[in-house]
Amino acid sequence: MTAGYTDTRRCGRWLVWITAIAVLLWPALAAAHASLVASDPASEAVLATPPTSFSLTFNEPVTALLLQLIDARGRSQAITAIDQDGATLRFAPPAALGEGAHVLSWRVVSADGHPIGGALTFWIGTPGQRLPPIVVPDDPARRTAIWATRILAGFTLLTAVGGAAFLAWIAAAPVAGAALLTAGLALLGLLAVVLSAGLQGLDALDLPLARLGDAAVWRAGASGSFGDAAALSGMAFVLTLLALRWRGWNARLLSLGAVVSLGTAFAVSGHAATAEPRALSGAAVWLHGVSLALWIGALPLAIAVGRRDAAPATLRRFSKAIPLVIVMLLISGVALAAIELGRIDALWQSDYGRVLIAKLALVCVLLALALWNRVRLTPLLLAGEASAVRRMRASIVAELVLVIAILGVVGLWRFTPPPRSTASQPAAASEMVHLHTERAMATVTLAPARAGPVEIEVLLQTAEEAPLAAQALTVTLANPEAGIEPLSAEARKTADGPWRARLTAPVPGKWTLTLGILISDFEKVNLETPIVIR
């Protein structure tokens, strides 16, 4: 073994370790730096007359990305005429405001380029339960572009990463042309991932396709869980290209790192990745993506079957490994369906369920084709049947076409929230949840737990159930599906012990409640839990 080979192998192992560390630490890489310190009108304010001007004051200068005002009729109007005075944004209402509840949603970029957002509700006249029926705007051209780009990014990610793993772990000998094809798919996938980030930014800011070149669009697209998923996908493509460059254990380790990055990219964003219980749904999404990539990685097999020296050994290895992969794919898919549907009748009574039915139909055809390959074509090919090579290649091409169709159907979930996030349940007077970590615990009571003004009471304790003396407490409600930014309020400490805050949840659905507990000048604890606003 030469010194150069040893150095190359060591380099490959270091890259895999770096990938693993990056994946594990990824959630800690993003932190907002700017914050809203004052607003006029204040959150939850009740005004006798419509305001003639608004102001948002932050703790540092910011750049406005998107400001919109949702009036009492649910009409969303963008605010474009904004005056900036240091860290304060001032603007006038885009139209005359009537009585009732109004929601001001804002999204800005701090000085370091980190986008943050928030929303506040105020009332004109008498406060009540009637809230704006928020309608999320839609752009058909933008929707189609997002759908098509995600199909391309998903297909290239699965085939390139899976293909590299196949060549490194399954192929009995180097397959001429397969590495070049896989590298081409990886490069095409990188372009698709970059473009998808820009389209995500357009969607977040509600801008037309013509604004794709705006810097603010790309900053918005690179933020949040989607930006994390795009970066992890890019990492998977880069590791794939490196794995194709080397041989032996270097290629195996690098392809393994690419597979891990792919699974994590699937697990950090999307409906299923944020469903409860998160540990189960995240693991199921990760396993689903990885097993699908390992199956679809049979693309190089279409080339390998034409080589009499490598085909028999390669086919035997593939036939031995693929049943376990398919079992993992089916188990994770069933788990995700159960989590997202919540009830069996949602399978045919919701748009999400109908999309799932279409996907399952295509998956059944795909599995039937795979079974035919294994039971019928593989023995013929191993026996040296001349026509088996052509038939196997045609079958694998058909599988890939079906995969593209499945990705196209799955892409529709981007626009159809799962039933569990929109399930309507009987109204309740209040709801109590308990949150805890090793550093702090909290008992939270929401009254009433339905759309409209919500009184939130928080009792803070240490892990030993002793009173926790916190310096400050921030309460946040977030529901991205509602088309507005998160709502936050600073809680007030009462004389009898609990902290209290008041927020208005504009729409029913599944929300995320986050408590930001400032324990000392150097320590802050965040507690998070899903809640249902009915």
Coordinates of C-alpha atoms in Angstrom, one line a residue:
M1 CA 0.0 0.0 0.0
T2 CA 1.5 3.3 -1.0
A3 CA 1.7 6.4 1.1
G4 CA -0.5 8.3 -1.4
Y5 CA -3.2 5.7 -1.1
T6 CA -3.0 5.8 2.7
D7 CA -3.3 9.6 2.6
T8 CA -6.3 9.5 0.3
R9 CA -8.0 6.9 2.4
R10 CA -7.4 9.0 5.5
C11 CA -8.8 12.1 3.7
G12 CA -11.9 10.2 2.8
R13 CA -12.5 9.1 6.4
W14 CA -12.0 12.6 7.6
L15 CA -14.6 13.9 5.2
V16 CA -17.1 11.3 6.4
W17 CA -16.5 12.3 10.0
I18 CA -16.9 16.0 9.1
T19 CA -20.2 15.2 7.4
A20 CA -21.5 13.3 10.4
I21 CA -20.5 16.1 12.8
A22 CA -22.2 18.7 10.5
V23 CA -25.4 16.6 10.3
L24 CA -25.5 16.2 14.1
L25 CA -24.9 19.8 14.9
W26 CA -26.9 21.3 12.0
P27 CA -29.9 22.4 14.2
A28 CA -27.6 24.6 16.2
L29 CA -26.1 26.5 13.3
A30 CA -28.9 29.0 12.9
A31 CA -29.8 31.7 15.4
A32 CA -31.7 34.9 14.9
H33 CA -29.9 38.1 16.0
A34 CA -32.4 40.9 15.5
S35 CA -35.5 41.1 17.5
L36 CA -38.6 43.3 17.8
V37 CA -38.5 45.5 20.9
A38 CA -41.5 47.8 20.3
S39 CA -44.4 48.3 17.9
D40 CA -47.2 50.9 17.3
P41 CA -49.8 49.7 17.7
A42 CA -48.8 47.2 20.3
S43 CA -49.6 43.5 19.9
E44 CA -53.2 42.8 21.1
A45 CA -54.0 46.6 21.3
V46 CA -57.6 47.7 21.1
L47 CA -57.9 51.0 19.2
A48 CA -60.9 53.3 19.1
T49 CA -60.1 54.6 15.6
P50 CA -58.1 53.2 12.7
P51 CA -54.4 54.0 12.9
T52 CA -52.9 56.4 10.4
S53 CA -49.3 55.0 10.7
F54 CA -47.4 52.0 12.0
S55 CA -44.0 51.5 13.4
L56 CA -41.8 48.5 14.2
T57 CA -38.7 49.0 16.3
F58 CA -35.9 46.4 16.4
N59 CA -32.8 46.1 18.6
E60 CA -30.6 46.8 15.5
P61 CA -31.1 48.1 11.9
V62 CA -32.9 45.7 9.6
T63 CA -33.9 45.5 6.0
A64 CA -37.6 44.8 5.3
L65 CA -38.3 41.6 3.2
L66 CA -42.1 41.4 3.4
L67 CA -44.7 43.3 5.3
Q68 CA -48.4 42.5 4.8
L69 CA -51.5 43.7 6.5
I70 CA -54.5 41.3 6.7
D71 CA -57.7 43.2 7.2
A72 CA -60.9 42.1 8.9
R73 CA -62.2 40.6 5.7
G74 CA -59.1 38.4 5.3
R75 CA -57.6 40.4 2.4
S76 CA -53.8 40.4 2.4
Q77 CA -52.2 43.7 1.2
A78 CA -48.5 44.1 0.8
I79 CA -46.8 47.2 2.3
T80 CA -44.1 48.6 0.0
A81 CA -43.8 52.3 1.1
I82 CA -41.6 52.0 4.1
D83 CA -39.5 54.7 5.8
Q84 CA -36.5 53.6 7.8
D85 CA -35.1 55.6 10.7
G86 CA -32.2 53.6 12.2
A87 CA -33.7 50.5 13.7
T88 CA -37.3 51.6 13.2
L89 CA -39.5 50.9 10.2
R90 CA -42.4 53.4 9.7
F91 CA -45.3 53.0 7.1
A92 CA -48.9 53.8 6.5
P93 CA -51.7 51.3 6.1
P94 CA -52.1 50.4 2.4
A95 CA -55.9 51.0 2.6
A96 CA -58.6 52.3 5.0
L97 CA -59.1 49.9 7.9
G98 CA -62.5 49.0 9.2
E99 CA -63.6 47.6 12.6
G100 CA -62.5 44.1 13.7
A101 CA -59.3 42.2 14.0
H102 CA -56.3 42.9 11.8
V103 CA -53.0 41.0 11.5
L104 CA -49.7 42.7 10.7
S105 CA -47.2 40.1 9.5
W106 CA -43.5 41.1 9.0
R107 CA -40.3 39.5 7.8
V108 CA -37.0 41.3 7.9
V109 CA -33.3 40.6 7.5
S110 CA -30.9 41.6 10.3
A111 CA -27.5 43.2 9.8
D112 CA -25.8 39.8 9.5
G113 CA -28.1 38.6 6.8
H114 CA -30.3 36.4 9.0
P115 CA -34.0 36.6 8.1
I116 CA -36.5 36.7 11.0
G117 CA -40.2 37.2 11.1
G118 CA -43.2 37.8 13.4
A119 CA -46.8 38.9 13.5
L120 CA -49.1 40.9 15.8
T121 CA -52.8 41.2 16.1
F122 CA -54.7 44.5 16.9
W123 CA -58.3 45.4 17.1
I124 CA -60.3 48.4 15.9
G125 CA -63.5 49.0 17.9
T126 CA -64.6 46.2 20.3
P127 CA -62.4 43.1 20.5
G128 CA -64.2 39.8 19.9
Q129 CA -63.8 36.3 18.5
R130 CA -64.3 37.2 14.8
L131 CA -61.0 37.1 13.1
P132 CA -59.8 37.5 9.5
P133 CA -60.3 34.4 7.4
I134 CA -56.7 34.4 6.2
V135 CA -56.2 33.3 2.6
V136 CA -52.7 32.3 1.5
P137 CA -52.1 33.8 -1.9
D138 CA -51.1 31.6 -4.8
D139 CA -49.3 32.1 -8.1
P140 CA -49.9 29.2 -10.6
A141 CA -46.6 29.8 -12.5
R142 CA -44.6 29.9 -9.3
R143 CA -46.4 26.8 -8.0
T144 CA -45.6 24.9 -11.2
A145 CA -42.0 25.9 -11.1
I146 CA -41.6 24.8 -7.5
W147 CA -43.3 21.5 -8.3
A148 CA -41.2 20.8 -11.4
T149 CA -37.9 21.8 -9.7
R150 CA -38.6 19.6 -6.7
I151 CA -39.2 16.6 -8.9
L152 CA -35.9 17.2 -10.7
A153 CA -34.0 17.8 -7.4
G154 CA -35.6 14.7 -5.8
F155 CA -34.9 12.4 -8.7
T156 CA -31.3 13.4 -9.2
L157 CA -30.7 13.2 -5.4
L158 CA -32.1 9.7 -5.2
T159 CA -30.4 8.4 -8.4
A160 CA -27.0 10.1 -7.9
V161 CA -26.5 9.3 -4.2
G162 CA -28.1 5.8 -4.6
G163 CA -26.0 5.3 -7.7
A164 CA -22.8 6.2 -6.0
A165 CA -23.6 3.8 -3.1
F166 CA -24.4 1.1 -5.7
L167 CA -21.1 1.5 -7.4
A168 CA -19.2 1.5 -4.2
W169 CA -21.0 -1.3 -2.3
I170 CA -22.8 -3.5 -4.8
A171 CA -21.0 -3.5 -8.2
A172 CA -18.6 -6.4 -8.5
A173 CA -16.3 -4.4 -10.9
P174 CA -16.1 -0.9 -12.3
V175 CA -19.0 -0.2 -14.6
A176 CA -18.0 1.8 -17.7
G177 CA -20.2 4.9 -18.2
A178 CA -22.1 4.5 -14.9
A179 CA -19.8 6.8 -12.9
L180 CA -20.0 9.5 -15.6
L181 CA -23.8 9.3 -15.8
T182 CA -24.0 9.4 -12.0
A183 CA -21.7 12.4 -11.9
G184 CA -23.8 14.2 -14.5
L185 CA -27.0 13.6 -12.4
A186 CA -25.2 15.0 -9.3
L187 CA -24.2 18.2 -11.1
L188 CA -27.7 18.6 -12.5
G189 CA -29.1 18.0 -9.0
L190 CA -26.8 20.7 -7.6
L191 CA -28.3 23.2 -10.1
A192 CA -31.8 22.1 -9.2
V193 CA -31.2 22.5 -5.5
V194 CA -29.9 26.0 -6.0
L195 CA -32.8 26.9 -8.1
S196 CA -35.3 25.4 -5.6
A197 CA -33.9 27.7 -2.9
G198 CA -34.6 30.8 -5.1
L199 CA -38.1 29.5 -5.8
Q200 CA -38.7 28.9 -2.1
G201 CA -37.7 32.5 -1.5
L202 CA -40.3 33.7 -4.1
D203 CA -42.9 31.7 -2.4
A204 CA -42.0 33.0 1.1
L205 CA -42.1 36.6 -0.1
D206 CA -45.1 36.1 -2.4
L207 CA -43.2 37.4 -5.4
P208 CA -43.6 36.6 -9.1
L209 CA -41.0 34.6 -11.1
A210 CA -39.7 37.8 -12.6
R211 CA -38.2 38.7 -9.2
L212 CA -36.1 35.6 -9.0
G213 CA -32.9 37.6 -9.3
D214 CA -33.5 39.7 -6.1
A215 CA -31.0 39.2 -3.3
A216 CA -33.8 39.2 -0.7
V217 CA -35.4 36.3 -2.5
W218 CA -32.3 34.1 -2.1
R219 CA -31.8 35.1 1.5
A220 CA -35.4 34.2 2.3
G221 CA -35.1 30.9 0.4
A222 CA -31.9 29.9 2.2
S223 CA -33.4 30.5 5.7
G224 CA -35.3 28.1 7.9
S225 CA -35.6 24.3 7.6
F226 CA -35.8 24.4 3.8
G227 CA -32.5 26.2 3.6
D228 CA -31.1 23.5 5.9
A229 CA -32.5 20.7 3.7
A230 CA -31.0 22.4 0.5
A231 CA -27.6 22.7 2.1
L232 CA -27.7 19.1 3.2
S233 CA -28.7 18.0 -0.3
G234 CA -25.8 20.0 -1.7
M235 CA -23.5 18.3 0.7
A236 CA -24.9 14.9 -0.4
F237 CA -24.2 15.8 -4.1
V238 CA -20.6 16.9 -3.3
L239 CA -19.9 13.7 -1.4
T240 CA -21.3 11.7 -4.3
L241 CA -18.9 13.4 -6.7
L242 CA -16.0 12.7 -4.4
A243 CA -17.1 9.1 -4.0
L244 CA -17.1 8.7 -7.8
R245 CA -13.6 10.1 -7.9
W246 CA -12.1 7.4 -5.6
R247 CA -12.2 3.7 -5.3
G248 CA -12.3 1.0 -2.5
W249 CA -13.0 2.1 1.0
N250 CA -12.7 5.8 0.2
A251 CA -15.6 5.5 -2.2
R252 CA -17.6 3.4 0.3
L253 CA -17.1 5.9 3.2
L254 CA -17.8 8.9 1.0
S255 CA -21.0 7.3 -0.5
L256 CA -22.1 6.5 3.1
G257 CA -21.7 10.1 4.1
A258 CA -23.8 11.1 1.0
V259 CA -26.5 8.7 2.0
V260 CA -26.5 10.0 5.6
S261 CA -26.8 13.6 4.3
L262 CA -29.6 12.7 1.9
G263 CA -31.6 11.1 4.7
T264 CA -31.1 14.1 7.0
A265 CA -32.1 16.5 4.2
F266 CA -35.4 14.6 4.0
A267 CA -35.8 14.6 7.7
V268 CA -35.3 18.4 8.5
S269 CA -38.2 19.8 6.5
G270 CA -41.6 19.1 5.2
H271 CA -45.0 18.0 6.7
A272 CA -43.9 14.6 7.9
A273 CA -40.6 15.8 9.3
T274 CA -42.3 18.1 11.8
A275 CA -45.2 15.8 12.7
E276 CA -45.6 14.5 16.3
P277 CA -44.1 12.4 17.7
R278 CA -41.1 14.0 16.1
A279 CA -38.6 11.3 17.0
L280 CA -40.7 8.7 15.2
S281 CA -41.6 10.9 12.2
G282 CA -38.1 12.2 11.8
A283 CA -36.6 8.6 11.9
A284 CA -39.3 7.4 9.5
V285 CA -38.6 10.1 7.0
W286 CA -34.9 9.5 7.2
L287 CA -35.3 5.8 6.7
H288 CA -37.8 6.3 3.8
G289 CA -35.5 8.6 1.9
V290 CA -32.4 6.4 2.4
S291 CA -34.1 3.1 1.5
L292 CA -35.6 4.7 -1.6
A293 CA -32.2 6.0 -2.7
L294 CA -30.6 2.6 -2.2
W295 CA -33.3 1.0 -4.3
I296 CA -33.3 3.7 -7.1
G297 CA -29.5 3.4 -7.1
A298 CA -30.0 0.4 -9.4
L299 CA -29.6 2.8 -12.3
P300 CA -26.0 1.7 -13.0
L301 CA -27.4 -1.9 -13.0
A302 CA -28.9 -1.1 -16.4
I303 CA -25.4 -0.7 -17.7
A304 CA -23.8 -3.4 -15.6
V305 CA -26.1 -6.2 -16.9
G306 CA -24.5 -5.9 -20.3
R307 CA -21.1 -7.0 -19.0
R308 CA -20.9 -10.7 -18.8
D309 CA -17.9 -10.5 -16.4
A310 CA -19.6 -8.4 -13.8
A311 CA -23.3 -9.0 -14.2
P312 CA -23.7 -12.3 -12.4
A313 CA -21.9 -11.3 -9.2
T314 CA -23.5 -7.8 -9.2
L315 CA -27.0 -9.2 -9.7
R316 CA -26.5 -11.7 -6.8
R317 CA -25.3 -9.0 -4.5
F318 CA -28.2 -6.7 -5.5
S319 CA -30.8 -9.5 -5.1
K320 CA -29.5 -10.3 -1.7
A321 CA -29.6 -6.6 -0.4
I322 CA -32.7 -5.2 -2.0
P323 CA -35.4 -7.2 -0.1
L324 CA -34.2 -5.6 3.2
V325 CA -34.2 -2.2 1.6
I326 CA -37.8 -2.6 0.3
V327 CA -39.0 -3.8 3.8
M328 CA -37.5 -0.7 5.4
L329 CA -39.2 1.4 2.7
L330 CA -42.6 -0.1 3.3
I331 CA -42.4 0.0 7.1
S332 CA -41.3 3.7 7.1
G333 CA -44.0 4.5 4.5
V334 CA -46.8 2.9 6.6
A335 CA -45.6 4.7 9.7
L336 CA -45.6 8.1 8.0
A337 CA -49.1 7.5 6.5
A338 CA -50.5 6.6 10.0
I339 CA -48.9 9.7 11.5
E340 CA -50.1 12.1 8.9
L341 CA -53.6 10.8 8.3
G342 CA -54.5 10.3 11.9
R343 CA -57.7 8.4 11.0
I344 CA -58.5 5.9 8.2
D345 CA -61.4 7.9 6.6
A346 CA -58.9 10.8 5.9
L347 CA -57.4 8.6 3.2
W348 CA -60.4 9.3 0.9
Q349 CA -61.9 12.4 2.5
S350 CA -58.9 14.7 2.3
D351 CA -56.8 16.0 -0.6
Y352 CA -53.7 14.7 1.2
G353 CA -55.2 11.2 1.4
R354 CA -56.2 11.2 -2.3
V355 CA -52.6 12.2 -3.2
L356 CA -51.5 9.3 -1.0
I357 CA -53.8 6.9 -2.8
A358 CA -52.3 7.9 -6.2
K359 CA -48.8 7.4 -4.8
L360 CA -49.7 4.0 -3.4
A361 CA -51.1 2.9 -6.8
L362 CA -47.9 3.8 -8.5
V363 CA -45.8 2.2 -5.8
C364 CA -47.8 -1.1 -6.2
V365 CA -46.9 -1.1 -9.9
L366 CA -43.3 -0.3 -9.1
L367 CA -43.1 -3.2 -6.6
A368 CA -44.8 -5.6 -9.0
L369 CA -42.2 -4.7 -11.6
A370 CA -39.4 -5.2 -9.1
L371 CA -40.8 -8.6 -8.2
W372 CA -40.9 -9.5 -11.9
N373 CA -37.3 -8.6 -12.2
R374 CA -36.3 -10.7 -9.3
V375 CA -38.4 -13.8 -9.9
R376 CA -38.4 -13.9 -13.7
L377 CA -35.6 -11.9 -15.4
T378 CA -32.8 -12.3 -12.9
P379 CA -32.7 -16.2 -13.3
L380 CA -32.8 -15.8 -17.1
L381 CA -29.9 -13.3 -17.0
L382 CA -27.8 -15.5 -14.7
A383 CA -28.5 -18.4 -17.0
G384 CA -27.1 -16.5 -20.0
E385 CA -30.3 -15.9 -21.8
A386 CA -29.5 -13.4 -24.7
S387 CA -32.7 -11.4 -24.5
A388 CA -32.6 -11.1 -20.7
V389 CA -30.1 -8.2 -20.9
R390 CA -32.4 -6.1 -23.1
R391 CA -35.5 -6.9 -21.1
M392 CA -33.7 -6.1 -17.7
R393 CA -32.6 -2.8 -19.0
A394 CA -36.0 -1.9 -20.3
S395 CA -37.5 -2.9 -16.9
I396 CA -35.1 -0.7 -15.0
V397 CA -35.9 2.2 -17.3
A398 CA -39.6 1.6 -16.6
E399 CA -38.9 1.6 -12.8
L400 CA -37.2 5.0 -13.2
V401 CA -40.1 6.4 -15.1
L402 CA -42.4 5.3 -12.4
V403 CA -40.2 6.9 -9.8
I404 CA -40.4 10.2 -11.6
A405 CA -44.2 9.8 -11.7
I406 CA -44.2 9.1 -7.9
L407 CA -42.1 12.2 -7.2
G408 CA -44.5 14.2 -9.3
V409 CA -47.5 13.0 -7.2
V410 CA -45.6 13.4 -3.9
G411 CA -44.7 17.0 -5.0
L412 CA -48.4 17.9 -4.7
W413 CA -48.1 17.4 -0.9
R414 CA -46.3 20.7 -0.9
F415 CA -49.7 22.3 -1.4
T416 CA -51.9 20.0 0.6
P417 CA -51.5 20.0 4.4
P418 CA -52.0 16.7 6.1
P419 CA -55.3 16.0 7.9
R420 CA -53.7 15.9 11.3
S421 CA -52.7 19.6 11.0
T422 CA -56.1 20.7 10.0
A423 CA -58.4 18.4 11.9
S424 CA -61.3 20.1 13.5
Q425 CA -62.1 19.1 17.0
P426 CA -64.7 20.1 19.5
A427 CA -64.0 23.5 21.1
A428 CA -62.5 23.4 24.6
A429 CA -62.5 25.9 27.3
S430 CA -58.9 25.4 28.0
E431 CA -55.9 23.2 27.3
M432 CA -53.0 22.3 29.6
V433 CA -49.6 21.0 28.3
H434 CA -46.4 20.1 30.2
L435 CA -42.9 20.8 28.8
H436 CA -39.7 19.7 30.4
T437 CA -36.0 19.4 29.9
E438 CA -33.1 18.6 32.2
R439 CA -32.8 22.3 33.0
A440 CA -36.4 23.5 33.3
M441 CA -40.0 22.5 33.3
A442 CA -43.2 24.4 32.5
T443 CA -46.9 23.8 32.9
V444 CA -48.8 25.9 30.3
T445 CA -52.5 26.6 30.3
L446 CA -54.3 28.1 27.3
A447 CA -57.7 29.5 27.8
P448 CA -59.6 29.3 25.6
A449 CA -57.8 26.8 23.3
R450 CA -59.5 28.1 20.2
A451 CA -59.0 30.6 17.5
G452 CA -59.1 34.2 18.8
P453 CA -57.6 35.9 21.8
V454 CA -55.8 33.3 24.0
E455 CA -54.7 33.9 27.6
I456 CA -51.5 31.9 28.3
E457 CA -50.4 31.1 31.9
V458 CA -47.0 29.5 32.5
L459 CA -45.8 28.0 35.7
L460 CA -42.0 27.6 35.6
Q461 CA -40.1 25.0 37.7
T462 CA -36.7 23.4 37.9
A463 CA -36.1 19.7 37.0
E464 CA -36.5 19.0 40.8
E465 CA -40.0 20.7 40.7
A466 CA -38.8 23.8 42.7
P467 CA -39.9 27.3 41.5
L468 CA -37.6 28.6 38.7
A469 CA -36.6 32.2 39.1
A470 CA -36.3 33.4 35.5
Q471 CA -35.4 36.9 34.3
A472 CA -37.7 36.9 31.3
L473 CA -40.1 34.7 29.4
T474 CA -41.1 34.9 25.7
V475 CA -44.1 33.0 24.4
T476 CA -44.4 32.2 20.7
L477 CA -47.1 30.6 18.5
A478 CA -46.1 29.5 15.0
N479 CA -48.1 28.0 12.2
P480 CA -46.4 28.3 8.8
E481 CA -49.4 26.9 7.0
A482 CA -51.4 29.9 8.0
G483 CA -49.3 32.1 5.8
I484 CA -48.2 34.5 8.5
E485 CA -45.1 34.8 10.6
P486 CA -44.9 33.6 14.2
L487 CA -46.7 35.5 16.9
S488 CA -44.7 36.4 20.1
A489 CA -45.3 38.1 23.4
E490 CA -43.3 38.9 26.5
A491 CA -44.9 37.3 29.5
R492 CA -45.4 39.2 32.7
K493 CA -44.6 37.7 36.1
T494 CA -47.6 37.8 38.5
A495 CA -47.5 38.2 42.2
D496 CA -48.9 34.7 42.8
G497 CA -46.1 32.9 40.8
P498 CA -47.2 32.1 37.2
W499 CA -46.2 34.1 34.2
R500 CA -49.1 35.4 31.9
A501 CA -49.2 36.5 28.3
R502 CA -51.9 37.2 25.8
L503 CA -51.8 36.3 22.0
T504 CA -54.4 36.0 19.3
A505 CA -54.3 32.9 17.2
P506 CA -56.0 34.0 13.9
V507 CA -56.9 30.5 12.6
P508 CA -57.5 27.0 14.0
G509 CA -55.1 24.2 13.3
K510 CA -51.9 22.7 14.6
W511 CA -49.5 25.3 16.1
T512 CA -46.1 25.1 17.7
L513 CA -45.8 26.7 21.2
T514 CA -42.3 27.8 22.1
L515 CA -41.2 29.2 25.5
G516 CA -38.0 31.2 25.6
I517 CA -36.8 31.2 29.2
L518 CA -34.0 33.6 30.1
I519 CA -32.6 32.1 33.3
S520 CA -29.6 34.4 33.5
D521 CA -27.5 36.8 31.4
F522 CA -25.6 33.8 30.1
E523 CA -28.2 31.0 29.9
K524 CA -31.4 30.7 28.0
V525 CA -33.6 27.6 27.7
N526 CA -36.1 27.0 24.9
L527 CA -39.1 24.6 25.4
E528 CA -41.3 23.6 22.5
T529 CA -44.4 21.5 22.0
P530 CA -47.3 21.2 19.5
I531 CA -50.7 22.4 20.4
V532 CA -54.1 22.3 18.7
I533 CA -56.0 25.6 18.4
R534 CA -59.6 24.6 17.7

